């Protein structure tokens, strides 16, 4: 029993505290199980490899592009997810620059997704 102001007394069960605590423990357990499964899948995928069609380098299955020649699983040259392409369609040189750079390392053109922004 829990005392309240005004002399009233209310039982803990009225707040359904035990049920709420049990539900919270169950959610934590499910979340932990989901995280463990995701980690296991990530580790399994990291152990698999694919051979680049262009240079035959064996790449991790976690990589979408070849670490050596930037060709993708499709056999076409693709921009890695951690870089941006200095696009030839806008007069660029097609070099893949790190996303930390605002200007192309080779030709100095501005990063296409930042071209209209004022700093």
Coordinates of C-alpha atoms in Angstrom, one line a residue:
X1 CA 0.0 0.0 0.0
X2 CA 1.2 3.5 -0.9
X3 CA 0.1 6.5 1.3
X4 CA -1.2 9.5 -0.6
X5 CA -2.0 13.0 0.6
X6 CA -5.4 13.4 2.1
X7 CA -5.3 10.1 4.0
X8 CA -6.0 7.9 1.0
X9 CA -4.1 4.7 0.5
X10 CA -3.6 3.0 -2.9
X11 CA -2.3 -0.5 -3.6
X12 CA 0.8 -0.9 -5.9
X13 CA -1.2 -3.2 -8.1
X14 CA -3.4 -0.2 -9.1
X15 CA -0.3 1.3 -10.9
X16 CA 0.4 -2.1 -12.5
X17 CA 4.1 -1.6 -11.6
X18 CA 5.0 -5.3 -11.6
X19 CA 3.5 -5.8 -15.1
X20 CA 5.2 -2.7 -16.4
X21 CA 8.6 -3.8 -15.0
X22 CA 8.1 -7.3 -16.6
X23 CA 7.3 -5.7 -20.0
X24 CA 10.3 -3.5 -19.8
X25 CA 12.6 -6.5 -19.0
X26 CA 11.1 -8.4 -21.9
X27 CA 11.7 -5.5 -24.3
X28 CA 15.3 -5.3 -23.1
X29 CA 15.7 -9.0 -23.8
X30 CA 14.3 -8.7 -27.3
X31 CA 16.5 -5.8 -28.0
X32 CA 19.6 -7.6 -26.8
X33 CA 18.6 -10.7 -28.9
X34 CA 18.1 -8.5 -32.0
X35 CA 21.5 -6.8 -31.5
X36 CA 23.2 -10.2 -31.1
X37 CA 21.6 -11.5 -34.3
X38 CA 22.7 -8.4 -36.2
X39 CA 26.2 -8.7 -35.0
X40 CA 26.4 -12.4 -35.9
X41 CA 25.1 -11.6 -39.4
X42 CA 27.7 -8.8 -39.8
X43 CA 30.5 -11.2 -38.7
X44 CA 29.3 -13.9 -41.1
X45 CA 29.1 -11.4 -44.0
X46 CA 32.6 -10.0 -43.1
X47 CA 34.0 -13.5 -43.6
X48 CA 32.6 -13.8 -47.1
X49 CA 34.4 -12.3 -50.2
X50 CA 33.7 -11.5 -53.8
X51 CA 36.1 -11.3 -56.7
X52 CA 36.3 -8.1 -58.7
X53 CA 35.4 -8.7 -62.4
X54 CA 37.9 -6.0 -63.4
X55 CA 41.1 -6.8 -61.4
X56 CA 40.2 -10.1 -59.7
X57 CA 41.0 -8.7 -56.2
X58 CA 39.2 -10.5 -53.4
X59 CA 37.0 -8.0 -51.5
X60 CA 35.0 -8.3 -48.3
X61 CA 31.3 -8.8 -48.8
X62 CA 30.8 -5.7 -46.7
X63 CA 32.3 -3.6 -49.5
X64 CA 30.2 -2.5 -52.5
X65 CA 33.2 -1.5 -54.5
X66 CA 36.6 -3.0 -55.1
X67 CA 39.3 -1.6 -52.8
X68 CA 41.8 -1.6 -55.7
X69 CA 40.0 -0.3 -58.8
X70 CA 36.6 1.1 -57.6
X71 CA 34.6 -1.3 -59.7
X72 CA 31.4 -2.6 -58.2
X73 CA 29.9 -6.1 -58.0
X74 CA 28.2 -5.3 -61.4
X75 CA 31.6 -4.9 -63.1
X76 CA 31.0 -1.2 -63.6
X77 CA 33.0 1.6 -62.0
X78 CA 31.1 2.9 -59.0
X79 CA 31.7 5.6 -56.4
X80 CA 32.4 4.1 -53.0
X81 CA 30.0 5.1 -50.2
X82 CA 32.6 7.1 -48.3
X83 CA 33.5 9.3 -51.4
X84 CA 31.9 11.7 -53.9
X85 CA 32.5 11.8 -57.6
X86 CA 33.8 14.8 -59.4
X87 CA 31.3 14.3 -62.2
X88 CA 32.2 14.6 -65.9
X89 CA 28.7 15.7 -66.7
X90 CA 29.4 19.0 -64.8
X91 CA 32.8 19.4 -66.3
X92 CA 34.7 17.5 -63.6
X93 CA 37.5 15.0 -63.8
X94 CA 35.7 11.8 -62.5
X95 CA 38.0 11.5 -59.5
X96 CA 36.6 9.9 -56.3
X97 CA 37.2 12.3 -53.5
X98 CA 36.8 11.7 -49.7
X99 CA 33.5 13.2 -48.4
X100 CA 35.5 15.3 -46.0
X101 CA 36.7 17.5 -48.9
X102 CA 34.6 20.3 -50.4
X103 CA 36.7 20.7 -53.6
X104 CA 38.2 18.0 -55.9
X105 CA 41.8 17.1 -55.1
X106 CA 42.6 16.9 -58.8
X107 CA 40.8 19.7 -60.6
X108 CA 39.5 21.9 -57.8
X109 CA 35.8 21.8 -58.8
X110 CA 33.3 22.2 -56.0
X111 CA 31.5 19.1 -54.6
X112 CA 28.2 18.9 -56.6
X113 CA 25.9 18.6 -53.6
X114 CA 27.4 21.7 -52.1
X115 CA 27.7 23.8 -55.2
X116 CA 24.6 25.9 -54.4
X117 CA 25.3 26.4 -50.7
X118 CA 26.8 29.6 -49.4
X119 CA 29.4 29.3 -46.6

